[in-house]
Amino acid sequence: SQGYSITINQADNALADFDAPEVPVMQEVALTFSLTVTDIRGLSHTDTVEITVMGEGLPDNPFEISSVLELQKVGTGVDGWVLEGNYLQTSDIDLSAAGEWLPIGTEQAPFTGVYDGGGYTINGLTVNQPGQCNLGFIGYGKEVLIQNLQLSNVSVRGFCNVGGLGGYLFESAEIRDVEVSGDVASSEKDSNNIGGVIGGFVGNGLSIMSSSLDGNVKGENYVGGVVGNIHAGPAFIVDSYSTGSVGWNGEDRARFIGGFVGGIGWPDMNAGYVLIEDSYSDSIVSVISAWEVGGYAGAIYANNLEIIHAHSSGDIQIDGGADNTGGFVGAIFPGLIRIDNSYSESSIFVNDYINTMGGFAGRIWASSDVHQPPEGNLEITSCYVNADVISAYGVESGEAVPTY
């Protein structure tokens, strides 16, 4: 706290100007003013006024971004623009001629701040780092809030944890009103956690609200239109969607490929509560050969999951052989799982052998007998299929395909 004294010896209603001291970024300073006014009659009156002056980068006074150079400064520490800062974009920004984007935040130094796009667009973001992980507009984030942003014509390529908006987020993350369009991909063997919006997440709370992908996502394992892999919850995804395509065109067998989300949970891990509601996928799913492929989700490992009012409508094309393929979800592993008021309009076309395929779910595993549905811990209610399941060995009408 700093104190200042101002004395005015002028007529009543006079004005006094005072230049407050410069406040460092990411800090706030309390200022105390003692104001004494003496009028022409010689009468004086003193008041004490306290105000707080915010430095840039705090929630009430964010760093403002209106140019490529300012955007490139986010999180670098230059001019105090630190990783934990609050940022507000104030105009559209075109990166198409700016060269390759350096993702904000790394595993060693994650982004922990707030980025508010202000309803504006970042166009032409490009990342091309084969063999590398944690790539996107945000590379690695912890306890972040990203909102009101459009990322158009992105091209993000890497090996693992690759997303149009965020490569890898942990601890907690809140994504609101974010739209991504473009391509997010890996063409490398064993690539994993590739998502149109978020590549991978693990931690104490993921929230994705009113966000979407309109584009193409490619990778070998844990690949989804919106999220590649939700390792652990709690997680909440509401009013979000994907459209375009999701798949893998390599010769190696892909695994956990879904139009909306590649995988939910992790084998032998308590994934925490996951809720996905009022969300859909219109993404076409295309692979050469794969395990766990679904029009909506590749595989569900979550111990406590609800999917409500969801649907898939993009067809599934498998040029080779496949195991555990479903119009809505490829495979459901044991857990407390409820899927309600959801449906699939995703037809399945397989040009080679198929092992465990269904119009809604390809396979539902039980803890005791993989050939029987689990008892008492799975609810699939008010769900239906309106699509065909077609393989080299025959055709089944969509409505006749059993749930499992």
XYZ file of C-alpha atoms in Angstrom:
404
model
C 0.000 0.000 0.000
C 1.278 3.452 -0.894
C 0.039 6.778 0.541
C -0.290 10.125 -1.229
C -1.443 13.568 -0.070
C -3.098 16.115 -2.367
C -3.954 19.661 -1.352
C -6.157 21.910 -3.487
C -6.339 25.674 -2.835
C -8.853 26.701 -5.449
C -12.502 27.562 -5.751
C -15.171 25.031 -4.934
C -15.780 22.315 -7.574
C -12.190 22.521 -8.809
C -10.626 19.425 -10.413
C -7.269 17.879 -9.542
C -5.278 15.561 -11.803
C -2.983 12.917 -10.356
C -0.795 10.393 -12.136
C -0.860 7.070 -10.299
C 2.378 5.094 -10.201
C 3.034 2.411 -12.810
C 1.848 -0.960 -11.509
C 3.873 -4.082 -12.409
C 2.121 -6.704 -14.553
C 0.331 -9.527 -12.719
C 0.276 -7.416 -9.531
C -2.172 -5.140 -7.792
C -1.254 -2.093 -5.711
C -3.443 -0.460 -3.048
C -3.221 3.341 -3.137
C -4.395 5.624 -0.313
C -5.111 9.278 -1.096
C -5.502 12.000 1.507
C -7.343 14.832 -0.268
C -7.535 18.250 1.390
C -9.609 20.979 -0.247
C -9.411 24.620 0.929
C -11.982 26.970 -0.523
C -11.760 30.747 -1.032
C -13.163 31.307 2.441
C -10.240 29.457 3.978
C -12.302 26.492 5.072
C -10.670 23.081 4.630
C -12.013 19.561 4.392
C -9.976 16.354 4.236
C -11.089 12.968 2.886
C -9.202 9.688 2.619
C -9.759 7.598 -0.522
C -8.464 4.078 -1.087
C -8.303 2.507 -4.534
C -6.709 -0.645 -5.959
C -4.859 -0.413 -9.258
C -4.596 -3.628 -11.261
C -1.554 -4.514 -13.278
C -1.958 -6.126 -16.687
C -2.550 -9.863 -16.830
C -4.974 -10.099 -13.912
C -8.625 -11.180 -14.407
C -9.979 -7.612 -14.355
C -7.214 -6.255 -16.577
C -6.120 -9.005 -19.014
C -3.328 -8.702 -21.532
C -4.990 -7.648 -24.799
C -4.043 -9.354 -28.059
C -4.738 -7.822 -31.467
C -1.758 -8.841 -33.634
C 0.408 -11.802 -34.606
C 3.338 -10.466 -32.585
C 1.207 -10.115 -29.463
C -0.212 -13.615 -29.902
C 3.285 -15.042 -30.257
C 4.231 -13.356 -26.980
C 1.640 -15.234 -24.895
C 3.292 -17.286 -22.165
C 6.849 -16.383 -23.148
C 7.520 -14.077 -20.190
C 8.394 -11.202 -22.536
C 7.009 -7.957 -21.080
C 5.603 -10.011 -18.221
C 3.311 -12.109 -20.454
C 3.628 -15.212 -18.317
C 2.078 -18.679 -18.529
C -0.315 -17.959 -15.643
C -1.611 -14.730 -17.191
C -5.102 -13.749 -18.298
C -5.398 -12.958 -22.002
C -8.127 -11.359 -24.114
C -8.104 -11.389 -27.910
C -9.545 -8.181 -29.341
C -9.509 -8.807 -33.114
C -9.197 -11.548 -35.728
C -5.617 -12.760 -36.227
C -4.234 -14.458 -39.350
C -1.251 -16.768 -38.824
C -1.175 -18.161 -42.363
C 1.948 -16.164 -43.269
C 3.537 -16.253 -39.822
C 5.351 -19.581 -40.080
C 5.017 -22.505 -37.688
C 3.232 -21.928 -34.412
C 5.068 -22.676 -31.158
C 2.485 -24.288 -28.834
C 1.859 -22.469 -25.565
C 3.041 -24.501 -22.575
C 5.191 -27.599 -22.199
C 5.176 -30.549 -19.809
C 7.909 -28.830 -17.788
C 6.218 -25.405 -17.909
C 2.470 -25.779 -18.591
C 0.088 -22.989 -19.452
C -2.024 -22.296 -16.355
C -3.832 -19.134 -17.375
C -6.984 -17.946 -19.099
C -7.371 -17.332 -22.815
C -10.548 -15.549 -23.899
C -10.868 -15.291 -27.651
C -13.470 -12.554 -27.340
C -15.489 -14.221 -30.106
C -12.687 -13.646 -32.619
C -10.819 -16.028 -34.953
C -7.258 -17.272 -35.209
C -6.749 -18.438 -38.793
C -4.064 -20.637 -40.297
C -2.375 -22.028 -37.175
C 0.225 -24.576 -38.333
C 2.263 -27.044 -36.256
C 4.357 -29.715 -38.000
C 6.496 -31.670 -35.541
C 6.672 -35.390 -36.422
C 7.779 -37.548 -33.507
C 6.813 -34.899 -30.946
C 4.025 -34.745 -28.362
C 1.811 -32.113 -26.723
C 0.981 -30.076 -29.774
C -1.825 -27.620 -30.557
C -2.627 -23.966 -29.902
C -1.994 -24.918 -26.258
C 0.641 -27.611 -26.041
C 0.365 -28.573 -22.368
C -2.114 -26.985 -19.982
C -2.994 -27.250 -16.300
C -6.083 -25.710 -14.687
C -6.823 -23.646 -17.781
C -9.861 -21.759 -19.052
C -10.160 -21.278 -22.808
C -13.303 -19.729 -24.217
C -15.002 -17.748 -26.993
C -12.492 -18.705 -29.683
C -12.567 -19.891 -33.278
C -9.549 -21.702 -34.691
C -9.992 -21.938 -38.455
C -7.929 -23.821 -41.041
C -5.613 -25.391 -38.495
C -2.980 -27.919 -39.521
C -1.488 -29.711 -36.529
C 0.745 -32.757 -36.994
C 2.743 -34.699 -34.445
C 3.045 -38.066 -32.716
C 1.058 -38.042 -29.470
C -1.227 -35.717 -27.515
C -2.154 -33.711 -30.580
C -5.223 -31.448 -30.767
C -6.427 -28.429 -32.671
C -6.961 -26.457 -29.462
C -4.972 -28.389 -26.860
C -2.522 -31.248 -27.033
C -2.659 -32.421 -23.419
C -4.566 -30.965 -20.477
C -4.385 -32.148 -16.861
C -5.569 -31.384 -13.329
C -8.564 -29.440 -14.648
C -9.562 -27.688 -17.820
C -12.579 -25.677 -18.903
C -13.332 -25.234 -22.589
C -16.309 -23.069 -23.583
C -17.564 -22.004 -26.994
C -14.522 -23.090 -28.978
C -14.824 -24.007 -32.658
C -12.028 -25.771 -34.534
C -11.815 -26.380 -38.272
C -9.023 -27.957 -40.289
C -6.767 -31.007 -39.992
C -5.273 -32.686 -36.922
C -3.188 -35.726 -37.707
C -0.384 -38.165 -37.171
C 0.793 -40.571 -39.844
C 3.263 -42.304 -37.529
C 3.115 -45.864 -36.243
C 1.934 -46.111 -32.607
C 0.699 -42.517 -32.585
C -1.902 -41.897 -29.884
C -4.230 -39.357 -28.269
C -5.200 -37.440 -31.392
C -8.315 -35.240 -31.119
C -9.886 -32.498 -33.175
C -10.253 -30.211 -30.142
C -8.282 -31.939 -27.331
C -5.749 -34.750 -27.781
C -5.666 -36.172 -24.250
C -6.832 -35.288 -20.748
C -6.213 -36.649 -17.270
C -6.982 -35.014 -13.943
C -9.596 -33.659 -11.612
C -12.103 -32.139 -13.996
C -12.538 -31.582 -17.699
C -15.425 -29.448 -18.922
C -16.149 -28.958 -22.612
C -19.212 -26.828 -23.324
C -20.642 -25.831 -26.708
C -17.490 -26.708 -28.654
C -16.912 -28.442 -31.955
C -14.701 -29.745 -34.726
C -15.373 -29.364 -38.431
C -12.445 -31.131 -40.006
C -10.343 -34.253 -40.331
C -8.548 -36.210 -37.617
C -6.082 -39.031 -38.273
C -4.015 -41.267 -36.008
C -3.461 -44.885 -35.009
C -4.646 -45.131 -31.392
C -7.152 -43.173 -29.279
C -8.428 -40.940 -32.041
C -11.645 -38.890 -31.819
C -13.379 -36.004 -33.515
C -13.583 -33.904 -30.338
C -11.318 -35.704 -27.826
C -8.782 -38.424 -28.505
C -8.718 -39.886 -25.003
C -10.209 -39.010 -21.639
C -7.750 -40.887 -19.417
C -9.475 -40.057 -16.142
C -12.295 -37.898 -14.866
C -14.345 -36.361 -13.643
C -15.188 -35.022 -17.077
C -18.233 -33.249 -18.503
C -18.918 -32.697 -22.197
C -22.158 -30.951 -23.116
C -23.647 -29.497 -26.317
C -20.668 -30.339 -28.509
C -20.194 -32.088 -31.840
C -17.830 -33.238 -34.562
C -18.222 -33.354 -38.306
C -15.812 -34.272 -41.085
C -13.768 -37.472 -40.835
C -11.833 -39.548 -38.303
C -9.567 -42.446 -39.165
C -6.257 -44.093 -39.904
C -4.889 -45.099 -43.306
C -1.735 -46.894 -42.174
C -1.164 -50.615 -42.622
C -0.870 -51.259 -38.876
C -4.100 -52.020 -37.031
C -5.650 -48.965 -35.462
C -7.307 -49.105 -32.049
C -9.875 -46.989 -30.180
C -11.212 -44.896 -33.049
C -14.454 -42.943 -32.524
C -16.290 -40.226 -34.395
C -16.669 -38.138 -31.218
C -14.176 -39.635 -28.722
C -11.575 -42.338 -29.198
C -11.438 -43.744 -25.682
C -13.024 -42.985 -22.312
C -10.986 -44.257 -19.399
C -7.921 -46.426 -19.307
C -7.545 -50.173 -18.755
C -7.357 -51.091 -15.043
C -7.853 -47.457 -14.019
C -10.749 -45.831 -12.161
C -11.607 -43.144 -14.667
C -13.888 -41.148 -12.365
C -17.361 -39.923 -13.268
C -17.828 -38.948 -16.912
C -20.951 -37.291 -18.335
C -21.482 -36.665 -22.050
C -24.799 -35.031 -22.898
C -26.522 -33.412 -25.891
C -23.546 -34.107 -28.130
C -23.186 -35.846 -31.469
C -20.834 -36.969 -34.197
C -21.456 -36.645 -37.912
C -17.864 -37.610 -38.676
C -17.199 -40.394 -41.172
C -14.952 -43.060 -39.612
C -12.528 -44.764 -41.995
C -9.739 -47.271 -41.273
C -7.972 -50.090 -43.076
C -7.908 -52.514 -40.139
C -8.787 -51.905 -36.495
C -9.945 -52.955 -33.065
C -12.596 -50.986 -31.115
C -14.167 -48.708 -33.690
C -17.418 -46.787 -33.154
C -19.407 -44.088 -34.875
C -19.481 -42.181 -31.577
C -16.898 -43.783 -29.233
C -14.165 -46.306 -29.885
C -14.113 -47.865 -26.414
C -15.467 -47.181 -22.929
C -13.382 -48.208 -19.917
C -14.964 -45.741 -17.506
C -16.157 -47.112 -14.163
C -18.819 -44.432 -13.813
C -20.184 -43.054 -17.077
C -23.381 -41.550 -18.427
C -24.036 -40.737 -22.082
C -27.389 -38.998 -22.559
C -29.016 -37.606 -25.708
C -26.141 -38.475 -28.014
C -25.999 -39.834 -31.522
C -23.722 -40.745 -34.396
C -24.614 -40.382 -38.074
C -21.310 -40.692 -39.940
C -20.799 -44.057 -41.654
C -17.971 -46.432 -40.747
C -15.796 -47.787 -43.574
C -13.285 -50.571 -42.840
C -11.306 -51.705 -45.866
C -9.693 -54.695 -44.152
C -10.645 -56.735 -41.100
C -11.993 -55.469 -37.794
C -12.780 -56.570 -34.253
C -15.267 -54.969 -31.869
C -16.987 -52.498 -34.190
C -20.295 -50.814 -33.401
C -22.425 -48.148 -34.977
C -22.385 -46.172 -31.721
C -19.562 -47.706 -29.634
C -16.957 -50.279 -30.517
C -16.518 -51.932 -27.125
C -17.788 -51.418 -23.578
C -15.655 -52.824 -20.770
C -16.984 -53.607 -17.269
C -18.130 -50.612 -15.231
C -21.109 -48.636 -13.989
C -22.335 -47.362 -17.347
C -25.597 -45.790 -18.474
C -26.432 -44.844 -22.058
C -29.836 -43.231 -22.437
C -31.878 -41.669 -25.248
C -29.118 -42.152 -27.767
C -28.987 -43.668 -31.216
C -26.834 -44.583 -34.171
C -27.476 -43.854 -37.820
C -23.939 -44.932 -38.696
C -23.930 -47.781 -41.214
C -20.939 -50.117 -41.084
C -19.209 -51.339 -44.246
C -16.467 -53.961 -43.854
C -14.631 -55.370 -46.868
C -12.976 -58.274 -45.039
C -13.627 -60.407 -41.955
C -15.400 -58.983 -38.948
C -15.330 -60.291 -35.394
C -18.020 -59.001 -33.004
C -19.905 -56.294 -34.814
C -23.210 -54.666 -33.867
C -25.465 -51.896 -34.994
C -25.157 -50.159 -31.607
C -22.262 -51.850 -29.736
C -19.658 -54.146 -31.211
C -18.864 -55.972 -27.972
C -19.783 -55.606 -24.325
C -17.318 -57.294 -22.028
C -18.299 -58.821 -18.691
C -15.834 -59.284 -15.871
C -16.537 -63.009 -15.649
C -17.471 -64.056 -19.170
C -16.595 -61.953 -22.186
C -19.362 -63.622 -24.165
C -22.179 -62.403 -21.899
C -23.326 -58.880 -21.000
C -22.428 -57.770 -17.462
C -25.191 -57.998 -14.901
C -26.452 -55.046 -12.877
C -23.866 -52.443 -13.937
C -24.928 -51.538 -17.471
C -28.048 -49.711 -18.640
C -28.806 -49.019 -22.275
C -32.261 -47.444 -22.345
C -34.358 -45.725 -25.023
C -31.651 -46.284 -27.612
C -32.037 -47.440 -31.190
C -30.263 -48.106 -34.468
C -31.327 -46.937 -37.905
C -28.529 -48.129 -40.159
C -27.107 -51.175 -41.948
C -24.274 -53.465 -40.969
C -22.668 -54.780 -44.144
C -19.646 -57.052 -44.357
C -18.084 -59.320 -46.934
C -19.990 -62.144 -45.221
C -23.477 -60.694 -45.382
C -25.889 -57.885 -44.561
C -28.001 -57.192 -41.495
C -30.784 -54.623 -41.300
C -30.072 -51.878 -38.797
C -33.189 -52.128 -36.654
C -32.768 -55.873 -36.324
C -29.213 -55.660 -35.018
C -29.201 -56.465 -31.291
C -27.574 -54.187 -28.756
C -24.979 -56.832 -27.996
